[in-house]
Coordinates of C-alpha atoms in Angstrom, one line a residue:
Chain A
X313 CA 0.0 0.0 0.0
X314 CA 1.1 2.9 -0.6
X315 CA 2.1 5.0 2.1
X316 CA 0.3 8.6 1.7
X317 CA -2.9 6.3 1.2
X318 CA -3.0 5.7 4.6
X319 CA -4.7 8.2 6.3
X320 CA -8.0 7.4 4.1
X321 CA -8.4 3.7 6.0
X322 CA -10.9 3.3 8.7
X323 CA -9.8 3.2 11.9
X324 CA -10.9 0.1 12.2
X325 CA -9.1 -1.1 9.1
X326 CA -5.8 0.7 10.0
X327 CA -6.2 -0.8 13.6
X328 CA -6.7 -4.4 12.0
X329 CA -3.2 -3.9 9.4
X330 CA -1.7 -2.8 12.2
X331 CA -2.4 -5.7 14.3
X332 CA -1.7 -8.1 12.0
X333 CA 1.8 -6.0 11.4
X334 CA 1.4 -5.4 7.9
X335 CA 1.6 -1.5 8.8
X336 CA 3.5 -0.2 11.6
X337 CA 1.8 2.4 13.6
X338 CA 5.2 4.5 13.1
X339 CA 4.2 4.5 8.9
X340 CA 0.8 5.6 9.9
X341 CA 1.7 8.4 12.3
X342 CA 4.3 9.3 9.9
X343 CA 1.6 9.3 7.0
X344 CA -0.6 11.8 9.5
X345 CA 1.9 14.0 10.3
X346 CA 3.0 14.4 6.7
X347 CA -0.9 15.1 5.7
X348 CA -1.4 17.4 8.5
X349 CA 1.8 19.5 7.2
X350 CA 0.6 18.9 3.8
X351 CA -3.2 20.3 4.1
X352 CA -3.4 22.1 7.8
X353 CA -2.2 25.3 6.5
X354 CA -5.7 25.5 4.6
X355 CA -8.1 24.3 7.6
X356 CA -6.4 25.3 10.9
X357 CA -7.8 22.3 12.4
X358 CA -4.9 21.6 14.7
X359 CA -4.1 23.6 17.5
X360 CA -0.8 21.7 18.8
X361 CA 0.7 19.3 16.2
X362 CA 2.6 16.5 19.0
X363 CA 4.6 15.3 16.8
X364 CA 7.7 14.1 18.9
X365 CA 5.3 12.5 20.9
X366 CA 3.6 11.2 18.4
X367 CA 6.6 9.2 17.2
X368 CA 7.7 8.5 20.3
X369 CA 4.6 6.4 21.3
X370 CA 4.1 5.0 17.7
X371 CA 8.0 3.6 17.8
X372 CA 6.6 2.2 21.6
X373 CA 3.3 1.0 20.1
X374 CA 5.4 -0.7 17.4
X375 CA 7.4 -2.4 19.7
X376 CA 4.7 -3.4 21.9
X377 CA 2.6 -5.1 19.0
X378 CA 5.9 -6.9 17.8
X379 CA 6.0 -8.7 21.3
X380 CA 2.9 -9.5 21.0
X381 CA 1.3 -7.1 23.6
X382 CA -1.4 -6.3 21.3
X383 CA -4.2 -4.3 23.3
X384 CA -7.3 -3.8 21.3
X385 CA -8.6 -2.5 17.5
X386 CA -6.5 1.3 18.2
X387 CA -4.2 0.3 19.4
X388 CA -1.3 2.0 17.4
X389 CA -3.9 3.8 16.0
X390 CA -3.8 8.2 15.2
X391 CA -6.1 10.1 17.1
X392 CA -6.8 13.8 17.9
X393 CA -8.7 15.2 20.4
X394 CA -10.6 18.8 20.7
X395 CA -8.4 21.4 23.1
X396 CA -10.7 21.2 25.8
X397 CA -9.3 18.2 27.1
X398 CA -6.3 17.9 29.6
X399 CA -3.0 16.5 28.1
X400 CA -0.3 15.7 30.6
X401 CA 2.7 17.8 29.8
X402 CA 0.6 19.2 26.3
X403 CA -1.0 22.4 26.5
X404 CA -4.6 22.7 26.6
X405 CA -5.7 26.4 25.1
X406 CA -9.6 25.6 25.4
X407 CA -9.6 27.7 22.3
X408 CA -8.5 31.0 24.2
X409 CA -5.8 33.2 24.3
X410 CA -6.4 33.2 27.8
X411 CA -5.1 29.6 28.3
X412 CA -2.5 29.9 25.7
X413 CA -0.2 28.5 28.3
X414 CA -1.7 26.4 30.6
X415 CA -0.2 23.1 30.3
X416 CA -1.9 20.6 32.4
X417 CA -0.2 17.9 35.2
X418 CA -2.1 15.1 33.6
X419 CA -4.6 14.1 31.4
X420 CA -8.3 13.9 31.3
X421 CA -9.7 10.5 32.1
X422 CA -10.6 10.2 28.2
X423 CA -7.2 10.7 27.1
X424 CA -5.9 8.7 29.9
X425 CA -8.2 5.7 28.6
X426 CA -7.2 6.3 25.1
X427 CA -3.7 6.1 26.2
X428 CA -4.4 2.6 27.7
X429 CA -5.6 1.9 24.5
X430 CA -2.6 2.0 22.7
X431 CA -3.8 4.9 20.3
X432 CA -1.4 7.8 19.5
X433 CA -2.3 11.1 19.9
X434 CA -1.6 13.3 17.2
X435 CA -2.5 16.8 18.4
X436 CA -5.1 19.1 19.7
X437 CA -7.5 20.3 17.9
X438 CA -9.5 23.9 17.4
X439 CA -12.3 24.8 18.4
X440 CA -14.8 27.9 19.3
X441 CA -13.5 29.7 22.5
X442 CA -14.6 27.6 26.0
X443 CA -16.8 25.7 23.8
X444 CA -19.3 28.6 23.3
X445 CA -20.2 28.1 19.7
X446 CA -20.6 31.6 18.9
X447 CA -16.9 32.9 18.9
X448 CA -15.5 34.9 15.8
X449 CA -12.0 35.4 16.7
X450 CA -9.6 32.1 17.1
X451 CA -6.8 33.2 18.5
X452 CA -4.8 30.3 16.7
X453 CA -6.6 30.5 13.2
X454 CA -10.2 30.2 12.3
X455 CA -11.0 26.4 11.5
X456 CA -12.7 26.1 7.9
X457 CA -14.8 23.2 7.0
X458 CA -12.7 21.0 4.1
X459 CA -15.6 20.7 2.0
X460 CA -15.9 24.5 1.1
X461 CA -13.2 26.5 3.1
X462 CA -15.6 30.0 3.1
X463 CA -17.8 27.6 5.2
X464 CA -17.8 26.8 9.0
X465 CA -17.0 23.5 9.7
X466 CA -19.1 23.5 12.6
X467 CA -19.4 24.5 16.6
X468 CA -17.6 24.4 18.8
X469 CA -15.8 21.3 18.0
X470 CA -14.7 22.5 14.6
X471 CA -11.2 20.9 14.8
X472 CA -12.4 17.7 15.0
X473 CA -14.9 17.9 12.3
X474 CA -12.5 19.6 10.4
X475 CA -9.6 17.4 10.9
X476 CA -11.6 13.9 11.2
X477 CA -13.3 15.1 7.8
X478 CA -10.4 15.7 6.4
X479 CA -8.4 12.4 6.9
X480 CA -6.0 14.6 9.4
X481 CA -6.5 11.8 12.0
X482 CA -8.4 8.3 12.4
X483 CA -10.6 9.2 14.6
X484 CA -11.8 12.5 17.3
X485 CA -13.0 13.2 20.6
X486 CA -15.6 16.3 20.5
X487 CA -17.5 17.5 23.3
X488 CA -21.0 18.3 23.1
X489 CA -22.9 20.8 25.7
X490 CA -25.7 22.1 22.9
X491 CA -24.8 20.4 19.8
X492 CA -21.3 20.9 19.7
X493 CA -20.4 17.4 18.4
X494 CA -23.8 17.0 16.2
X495 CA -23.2 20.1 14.4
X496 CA -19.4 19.8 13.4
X497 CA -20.4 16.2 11.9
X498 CA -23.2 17.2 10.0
X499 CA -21.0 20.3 8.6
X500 CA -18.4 17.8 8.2
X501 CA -20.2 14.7 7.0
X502 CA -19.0 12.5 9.9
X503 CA -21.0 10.7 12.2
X504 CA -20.4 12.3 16.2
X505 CA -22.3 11.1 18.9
X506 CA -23.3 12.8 22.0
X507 CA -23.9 10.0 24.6
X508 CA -25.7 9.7 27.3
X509 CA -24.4 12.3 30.0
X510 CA -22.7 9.9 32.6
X511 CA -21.6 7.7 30.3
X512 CA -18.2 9.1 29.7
X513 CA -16.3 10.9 32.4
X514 CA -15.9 14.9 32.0
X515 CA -13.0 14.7 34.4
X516 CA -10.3 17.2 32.9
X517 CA -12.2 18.3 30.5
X518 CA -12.8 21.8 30.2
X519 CA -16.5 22.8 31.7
X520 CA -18.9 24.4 29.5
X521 CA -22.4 24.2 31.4
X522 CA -21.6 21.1 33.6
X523 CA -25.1 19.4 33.9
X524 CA -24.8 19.2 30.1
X525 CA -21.2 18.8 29.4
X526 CA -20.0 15.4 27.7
X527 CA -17.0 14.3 25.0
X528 CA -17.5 11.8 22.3
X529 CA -16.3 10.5 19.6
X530 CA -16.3 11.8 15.7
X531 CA -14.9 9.7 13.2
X532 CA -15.9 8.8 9.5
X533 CA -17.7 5.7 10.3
X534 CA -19.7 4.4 12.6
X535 CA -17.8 1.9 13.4
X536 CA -14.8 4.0 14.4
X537 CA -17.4 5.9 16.7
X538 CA -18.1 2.6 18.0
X539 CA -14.7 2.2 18.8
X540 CA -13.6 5.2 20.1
X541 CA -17.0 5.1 22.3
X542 CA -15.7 1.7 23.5
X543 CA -12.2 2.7 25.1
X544 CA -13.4 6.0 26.7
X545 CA -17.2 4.8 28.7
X546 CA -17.3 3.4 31.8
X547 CA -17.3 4.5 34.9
X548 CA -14.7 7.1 36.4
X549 CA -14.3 7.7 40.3
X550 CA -13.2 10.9 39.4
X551 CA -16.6 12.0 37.8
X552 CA -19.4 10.9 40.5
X553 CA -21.9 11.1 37.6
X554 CA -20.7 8.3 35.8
X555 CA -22.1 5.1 35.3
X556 CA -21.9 2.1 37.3
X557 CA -23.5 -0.5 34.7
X558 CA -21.3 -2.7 32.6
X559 CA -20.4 -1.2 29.0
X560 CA -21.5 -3.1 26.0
X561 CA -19.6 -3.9 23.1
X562 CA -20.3 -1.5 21.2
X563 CA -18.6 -2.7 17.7
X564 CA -20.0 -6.4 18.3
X565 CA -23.9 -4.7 18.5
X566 CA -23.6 -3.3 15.1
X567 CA -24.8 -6.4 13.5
X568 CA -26.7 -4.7 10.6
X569 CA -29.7 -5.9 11.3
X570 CA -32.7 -3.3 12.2
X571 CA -35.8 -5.3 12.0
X572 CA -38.7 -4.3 14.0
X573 CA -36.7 -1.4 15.6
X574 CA -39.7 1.6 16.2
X575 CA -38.5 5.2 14.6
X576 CA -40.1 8.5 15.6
X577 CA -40.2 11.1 13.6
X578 CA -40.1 14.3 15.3
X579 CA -42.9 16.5 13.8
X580 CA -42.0 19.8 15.5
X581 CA -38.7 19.3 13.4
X582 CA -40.4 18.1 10.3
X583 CA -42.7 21.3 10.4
X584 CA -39.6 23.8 10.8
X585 CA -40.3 26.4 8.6
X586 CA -36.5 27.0 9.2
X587 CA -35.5 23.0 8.2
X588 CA -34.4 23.8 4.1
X589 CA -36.7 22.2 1.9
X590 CA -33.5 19.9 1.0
X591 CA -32.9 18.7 3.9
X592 CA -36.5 17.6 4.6
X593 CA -36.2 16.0 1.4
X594 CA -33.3 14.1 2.6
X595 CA -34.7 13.7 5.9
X596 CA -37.2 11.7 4.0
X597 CA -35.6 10.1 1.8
X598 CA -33.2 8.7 5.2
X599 CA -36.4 7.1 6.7
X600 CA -37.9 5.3 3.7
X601 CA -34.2 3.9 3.2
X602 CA -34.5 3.0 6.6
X603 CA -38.0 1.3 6.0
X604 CA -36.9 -0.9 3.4
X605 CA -34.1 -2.2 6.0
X606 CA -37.1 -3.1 8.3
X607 CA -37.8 -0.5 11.0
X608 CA -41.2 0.8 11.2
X609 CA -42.1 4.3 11.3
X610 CA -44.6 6.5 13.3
X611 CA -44.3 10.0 14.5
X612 CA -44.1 11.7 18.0
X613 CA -44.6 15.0 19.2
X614 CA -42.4 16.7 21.3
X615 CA -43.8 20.9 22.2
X616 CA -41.0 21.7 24.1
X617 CA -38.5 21.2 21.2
X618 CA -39.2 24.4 19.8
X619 CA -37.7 26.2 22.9
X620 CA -34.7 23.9 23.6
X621 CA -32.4 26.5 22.1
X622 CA -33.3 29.2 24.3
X623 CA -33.7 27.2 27.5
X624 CA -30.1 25.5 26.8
X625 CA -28.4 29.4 26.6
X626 CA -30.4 30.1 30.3
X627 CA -28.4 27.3 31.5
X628 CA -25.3 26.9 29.7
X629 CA -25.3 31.0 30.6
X630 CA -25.4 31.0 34.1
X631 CA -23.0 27.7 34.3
X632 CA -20.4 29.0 32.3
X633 CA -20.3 32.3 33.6
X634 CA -19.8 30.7 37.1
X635 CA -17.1 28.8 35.7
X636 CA -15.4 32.5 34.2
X637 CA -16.6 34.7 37.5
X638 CA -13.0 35.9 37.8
X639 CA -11.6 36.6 34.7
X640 CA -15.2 38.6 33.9
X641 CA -14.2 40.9 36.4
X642 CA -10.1 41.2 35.2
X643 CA -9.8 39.7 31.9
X644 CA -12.6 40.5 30.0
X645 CA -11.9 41.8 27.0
X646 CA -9.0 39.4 26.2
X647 CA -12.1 37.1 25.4
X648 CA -14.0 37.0 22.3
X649 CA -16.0 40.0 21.9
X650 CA -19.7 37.3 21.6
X651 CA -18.2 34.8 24.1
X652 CA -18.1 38.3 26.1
X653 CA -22.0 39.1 25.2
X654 CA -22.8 35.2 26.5
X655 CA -21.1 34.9 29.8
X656 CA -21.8 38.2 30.6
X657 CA -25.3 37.7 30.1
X658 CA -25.5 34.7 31.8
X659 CA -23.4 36.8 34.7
X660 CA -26.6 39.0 35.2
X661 CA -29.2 36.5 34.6
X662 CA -32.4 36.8 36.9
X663 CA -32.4 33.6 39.2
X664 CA -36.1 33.2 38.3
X665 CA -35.1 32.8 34.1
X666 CA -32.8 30.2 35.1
X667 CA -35.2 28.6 37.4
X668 CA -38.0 28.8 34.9
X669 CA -35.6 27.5 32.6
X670 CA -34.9 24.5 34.7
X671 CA -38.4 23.4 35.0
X672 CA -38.8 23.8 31.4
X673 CA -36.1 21.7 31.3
X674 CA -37.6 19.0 33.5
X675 CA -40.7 19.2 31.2
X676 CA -38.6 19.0 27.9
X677 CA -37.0 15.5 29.5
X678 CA -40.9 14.5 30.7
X679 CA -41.6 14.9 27.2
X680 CA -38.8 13.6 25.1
X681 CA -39.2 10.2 27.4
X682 CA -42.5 10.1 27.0
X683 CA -42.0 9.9 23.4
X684 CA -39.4 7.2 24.2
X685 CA -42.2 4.7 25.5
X686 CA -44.1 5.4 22.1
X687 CA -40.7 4.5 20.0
X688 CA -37.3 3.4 19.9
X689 CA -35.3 6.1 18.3
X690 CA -36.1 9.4 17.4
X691 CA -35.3 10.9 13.9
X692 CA -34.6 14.4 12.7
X693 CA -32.3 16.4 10.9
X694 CA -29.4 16.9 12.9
X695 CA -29.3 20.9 11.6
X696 CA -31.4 23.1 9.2
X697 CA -29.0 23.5 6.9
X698 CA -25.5 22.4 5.5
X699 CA -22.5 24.7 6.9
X700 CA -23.0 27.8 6.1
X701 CA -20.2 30.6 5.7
X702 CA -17.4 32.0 8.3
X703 CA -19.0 34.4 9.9
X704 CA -17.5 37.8 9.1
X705 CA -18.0 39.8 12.4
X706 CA -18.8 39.7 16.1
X707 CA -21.3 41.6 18.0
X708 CA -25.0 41.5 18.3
X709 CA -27.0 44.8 16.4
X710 CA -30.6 44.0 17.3
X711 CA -32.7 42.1 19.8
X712 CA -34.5 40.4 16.9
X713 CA -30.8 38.8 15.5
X714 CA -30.2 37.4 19.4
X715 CA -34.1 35.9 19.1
X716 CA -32.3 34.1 15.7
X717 CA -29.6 32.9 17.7
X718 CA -31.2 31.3 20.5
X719 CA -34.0 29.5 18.4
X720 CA -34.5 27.6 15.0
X721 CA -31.7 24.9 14.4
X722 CA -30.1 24.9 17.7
X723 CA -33.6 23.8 19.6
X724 CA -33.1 20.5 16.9
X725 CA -29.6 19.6 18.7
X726 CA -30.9 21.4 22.2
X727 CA -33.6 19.1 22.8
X728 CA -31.7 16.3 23.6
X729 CA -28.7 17.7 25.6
X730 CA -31.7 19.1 28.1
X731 CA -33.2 15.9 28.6
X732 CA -29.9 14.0 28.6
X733 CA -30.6 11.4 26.4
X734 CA -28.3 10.1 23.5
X735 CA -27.9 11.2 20.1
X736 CA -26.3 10.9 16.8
X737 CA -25.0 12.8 13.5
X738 CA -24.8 10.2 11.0
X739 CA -24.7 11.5 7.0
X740 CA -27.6 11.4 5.4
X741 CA -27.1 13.5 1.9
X742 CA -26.2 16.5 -0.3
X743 CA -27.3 19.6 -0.3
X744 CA -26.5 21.6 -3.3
X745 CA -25.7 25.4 -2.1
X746 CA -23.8 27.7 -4.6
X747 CA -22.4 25.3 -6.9
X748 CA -20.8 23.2 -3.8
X749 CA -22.4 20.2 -2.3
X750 CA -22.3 20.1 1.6
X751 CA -22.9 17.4 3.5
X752 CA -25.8 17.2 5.9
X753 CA -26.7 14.7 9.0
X754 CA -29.7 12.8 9.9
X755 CA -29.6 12.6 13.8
X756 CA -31.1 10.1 15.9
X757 CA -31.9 10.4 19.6
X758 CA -32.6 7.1 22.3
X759 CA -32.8 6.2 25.3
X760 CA -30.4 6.8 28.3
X761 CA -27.9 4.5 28.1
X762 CA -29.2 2.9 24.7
X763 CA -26.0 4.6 23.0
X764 CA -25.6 0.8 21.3
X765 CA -28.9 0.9 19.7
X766 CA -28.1 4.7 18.5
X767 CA -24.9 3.4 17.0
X768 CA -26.7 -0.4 15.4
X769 CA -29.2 1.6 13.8
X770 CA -26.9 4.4 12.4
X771 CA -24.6 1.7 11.0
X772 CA -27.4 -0.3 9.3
X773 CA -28.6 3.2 7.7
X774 CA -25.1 3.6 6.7
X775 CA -23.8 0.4 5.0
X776 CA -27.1 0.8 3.0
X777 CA -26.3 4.2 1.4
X778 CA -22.8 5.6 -0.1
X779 CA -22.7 8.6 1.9
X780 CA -19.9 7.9 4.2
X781 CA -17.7 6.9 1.2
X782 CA -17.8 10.7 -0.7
X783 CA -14.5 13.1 0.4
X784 CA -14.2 16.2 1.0
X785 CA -12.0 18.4 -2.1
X786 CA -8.7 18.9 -0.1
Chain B
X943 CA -43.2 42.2 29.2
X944 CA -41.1 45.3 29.0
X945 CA -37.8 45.2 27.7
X946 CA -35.2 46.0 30.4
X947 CA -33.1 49.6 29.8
X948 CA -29.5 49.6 29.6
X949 CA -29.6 51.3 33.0
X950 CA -31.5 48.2 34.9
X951 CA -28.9 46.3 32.9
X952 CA -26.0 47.6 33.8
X953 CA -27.3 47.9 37.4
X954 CA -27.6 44.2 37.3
X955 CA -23.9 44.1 36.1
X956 CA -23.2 46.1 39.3
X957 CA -25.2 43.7 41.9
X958 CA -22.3 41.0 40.6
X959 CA -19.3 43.4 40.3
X960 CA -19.1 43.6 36.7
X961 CA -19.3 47.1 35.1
X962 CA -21.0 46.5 31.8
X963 CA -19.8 49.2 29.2
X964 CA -20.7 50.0 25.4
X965 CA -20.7 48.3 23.1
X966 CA -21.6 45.5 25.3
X967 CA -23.9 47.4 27.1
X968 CA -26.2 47.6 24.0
X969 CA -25.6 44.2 23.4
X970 CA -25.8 42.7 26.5
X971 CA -29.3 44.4 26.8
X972 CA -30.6 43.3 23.6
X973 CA -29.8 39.3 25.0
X974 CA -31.2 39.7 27.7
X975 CA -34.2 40.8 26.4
X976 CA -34.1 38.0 24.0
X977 CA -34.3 35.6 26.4
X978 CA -36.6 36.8 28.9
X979 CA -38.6 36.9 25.4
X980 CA -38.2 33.9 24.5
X981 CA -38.6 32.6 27.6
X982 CA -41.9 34.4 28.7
X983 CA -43.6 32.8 25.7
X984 CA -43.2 29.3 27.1
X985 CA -45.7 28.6 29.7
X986 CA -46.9 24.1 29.5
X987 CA -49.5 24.2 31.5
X988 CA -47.5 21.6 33.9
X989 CA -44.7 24.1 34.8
X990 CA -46.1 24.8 38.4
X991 CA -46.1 21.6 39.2
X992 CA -42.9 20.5 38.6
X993 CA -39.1 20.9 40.2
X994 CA -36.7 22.1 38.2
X995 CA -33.7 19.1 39.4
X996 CA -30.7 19.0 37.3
X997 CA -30.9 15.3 35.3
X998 CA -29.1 12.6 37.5
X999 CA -30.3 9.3 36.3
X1000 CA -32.4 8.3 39.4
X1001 CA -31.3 5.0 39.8
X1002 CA -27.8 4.9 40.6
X1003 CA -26.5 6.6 43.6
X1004 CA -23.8 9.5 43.6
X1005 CA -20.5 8.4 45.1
X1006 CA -20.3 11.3 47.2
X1007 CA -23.4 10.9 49.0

């Protein structure tokens, strides 16, 4: 094979040559590191390239395999994961100027478990400022989505859709608080899942609005989500939220076979008068593809969806400006100029918004359960549109324009990040905007803890459509 | 409901020690209003009957407690 083809294996396929020593992890590491050099300049994907470490744990990974200390499909294995998780002795920027040289003591329990994996960390990656999602200014270059580089590649883990999309690394660790995985992989074309909060530790990671914080994986197929998901869930001592039940196989439960699995269709999504008429289409087109592979189909209402956006921003608000109270008062204006607007909005916030917003909250989960009982999995678009351009400037001119940004697509990701549930990008389509076509998601939502049913159905959808196999034009 | 004025606003800033000046005064005021907005619209009919607990799945107990 030939060695610059590299990068564009599956995970799971580069993880299998490697095991059976046909590649060495050092040619694939090599192969990354040369692409990233080769194509980076363009996207700003990567905030740190590690590259001595890289090598350094590929040459031990290497070793390791050739004694026959094999540990598991990554191991040996290039990854990258979004700057808002701790890397022992690797700085960790969170996107921010203000952390441009914070290097942590150790790493995030993620990383950690990676790490025990065997896979090799390439780098971190960019991303909007503390995980906000509405930051202009990157203080280490503006990420830009490979399939059109005027375009966004997606917030706030934009690095990792970028770079994942982009064959920059085998597979990703997002994070998503509002949509911040979901959004990146339906910009991108990758499938990210949010899981179930608890599932994955959030120790060292960076907060965002805690009681909605969670990483995941984003990777080009579902089966590398399924693998990444495998060697980072489980319970962590270190994050009292997580899970105490046993974690399935993930990769083994994506047996291809969907028969008699009950989809909802979520109508408060389908009637979005803010969905684009392509997208619907596809959205469509996704669940009669879907029907032919046996599921059945019904739809479920869910009110409370069309608030979710503006009920997510009371929360994450007031959380992350907790997390910031300090550097409000003496840093502020080394921030960027929205992620200023947003914390110190949620700074001032009335305690009975936030409380309202919590009930609605409760009643959103009520809800989105309810519909649950009726149904299986829940489908909808994972966003209204494909990506659309870099935004230009900061700042906010009208009341009406911060109405647009706390409603419309962001209540279709929202939803489920207030009731805690699961949910997954996977790509579902074209969408021809401007003489480009940009990929869009179909996302699908389940029960807590039924991230393996997420993943079996996802997988099914894709090994029946060619989606996954199209690349982006870098 | 009445949008706030930049003056409630940025006597709001002043209850938590921030001193909120233009531009983000204006812009500050105009998401604020936003939300209590959108906000004020959403009423279910259940919302005095419930409690507004952060998710923690209810059948597994927290380590630290």
């Amino acid at each position: 094979m030939n060695k610059a083809d590299l990068p564009f294996l599956s995970a799971a396929a580069l993880g299998e040559l490697i095991r059976k020593q046909e590649i060495s992890p050092v040619e694939a590491t090599a192969a990354y590191l040369g692409r990233i050099d080769a194509v980076d300049g363009k996207l700003h994907s990567y905030i740190t390239v590690c590259r001595d470490e890289a090598m350094q744990a590929a040459r031990a990974a290497e070793q390791a395999i050739a004694h026959g200390e094999w540990r598991g499909p990554l191991h040996g294995v290039p990854y990258a994961v979004k700057d808002q998780f701790w890397t022992k002795g690797i700085r960790t920027t969170g996107g921010s100027r203000l952390l441009a040289d914070f290097i942590p003591g150790e790493d995030a329990t993620v990383v950690a478990r990676l790490h025990a994996a065997g896979a090799i960390l390439l780098g971190k990656l960019n991303m909007s400022e503390f995980a906000t999602g509405n930051s202009v200014d990157h203080p280490f270059g503006t990420p830009h989505n490979p399939w059109d580089l005027e375009r966004n590649a997606g917030t706030s883990s934009s690095g990792s859709g970028a770079a994942t999309a982009a064959f920059l690394c085998a597979t990703s660790l997002g994070e998503d608080t509002g949509g911040s995985i979901r959004n990146p992989a339906n910009n991108c074309g990758l499938v990210g899942l949010r899981p179930t909060w608890g599932l994955v530790s959030r120790y060292g990671m960076m907060g965002a609005g805690w009681s909605m914080d969670i990483g995941g994986p984003m990777a080009r197929s579902v089966e590398d989500c399924a693998l990444t998901l495998q060697a980072i869930a489980g319970y962590d001592p270190r994050d009292p939220y997580t899970t105490r039940q046993s974690i399935p196989d993930y990769r083994a439960g994506l047996t291809g076979r969907i028969e008699g699995v009950r989809l909802g269709i979520v109508k408060e999504a389908m009637d979005a008068d803010f969905v684009h008429p392509q997208v619907k289409a596809a959205m469509s087109k996704a669940v009669a593809d879907m029907k032919e592979l046996g599921v059945s189909v019904d739809q479920v209402s869910i009110p409370l969806m069309t608030s979710a956006a503006a009920v997510t921003r009371a929360i994450i608000g007031v959380e992350s400006a907790s997390l910031h109270h300090n550097w409000l008062r003496t840093r502020l204006h080394e921030y960027d100029h929205n992620v200023q607007i947003d914390f110190l909005t949620g700074a001032i916030m009335p305690a009975q918004l936030y409380y309202k917003a919590q009930k609605i909250r409760a009643l959103t989960r009520q809800q989105v359960l309810a519909a649950l009982k009726k149904v299986d999995v829940l489908v909808l678009s994972s966003s209204s549109e494909p990506a659309p351009l870099l935004p230009k400037e900061a700042g906010l001119k009208s009341k009406d324009e911060a109405r647009q940004r706390m409603s419309g697509r962001r209540s279709l990701t929202g939803v489920f990040n207030l009731a805690n549930v699961p949910a997954l990008s996977v790509p579902c389509g074209f969408v021809s905007v401007e003489g480009k076509e940009l990929p869009i998601g179909l996302q699908l939502a389940g029960r807590p803890f039924e991230d393996g049913l997420l993943l079996r159905v996802a997988h099914a959808y894709e090994q029946a459509t060619l989606w996954h196999t199209r690349r982006p034009p870098i | 409901m009445a949008d706030l004025t930049q003056n409630e606003v940025k006597s709001l800033g002043r209850a938590v020690g921030v001193e909120l000046e233009e531009p983000l005064l204006t812009e500050v005021t105009y998401n604020l209003n936003a939300l209590r907005e959108l906000l004020d619209d959403v009423n279910p009919p259940e919302l005095d009957h419930v409690e507004p607990l952060p998710i923690i799945a209810p059948h597994e107990r927290i380590s630290h407690e």
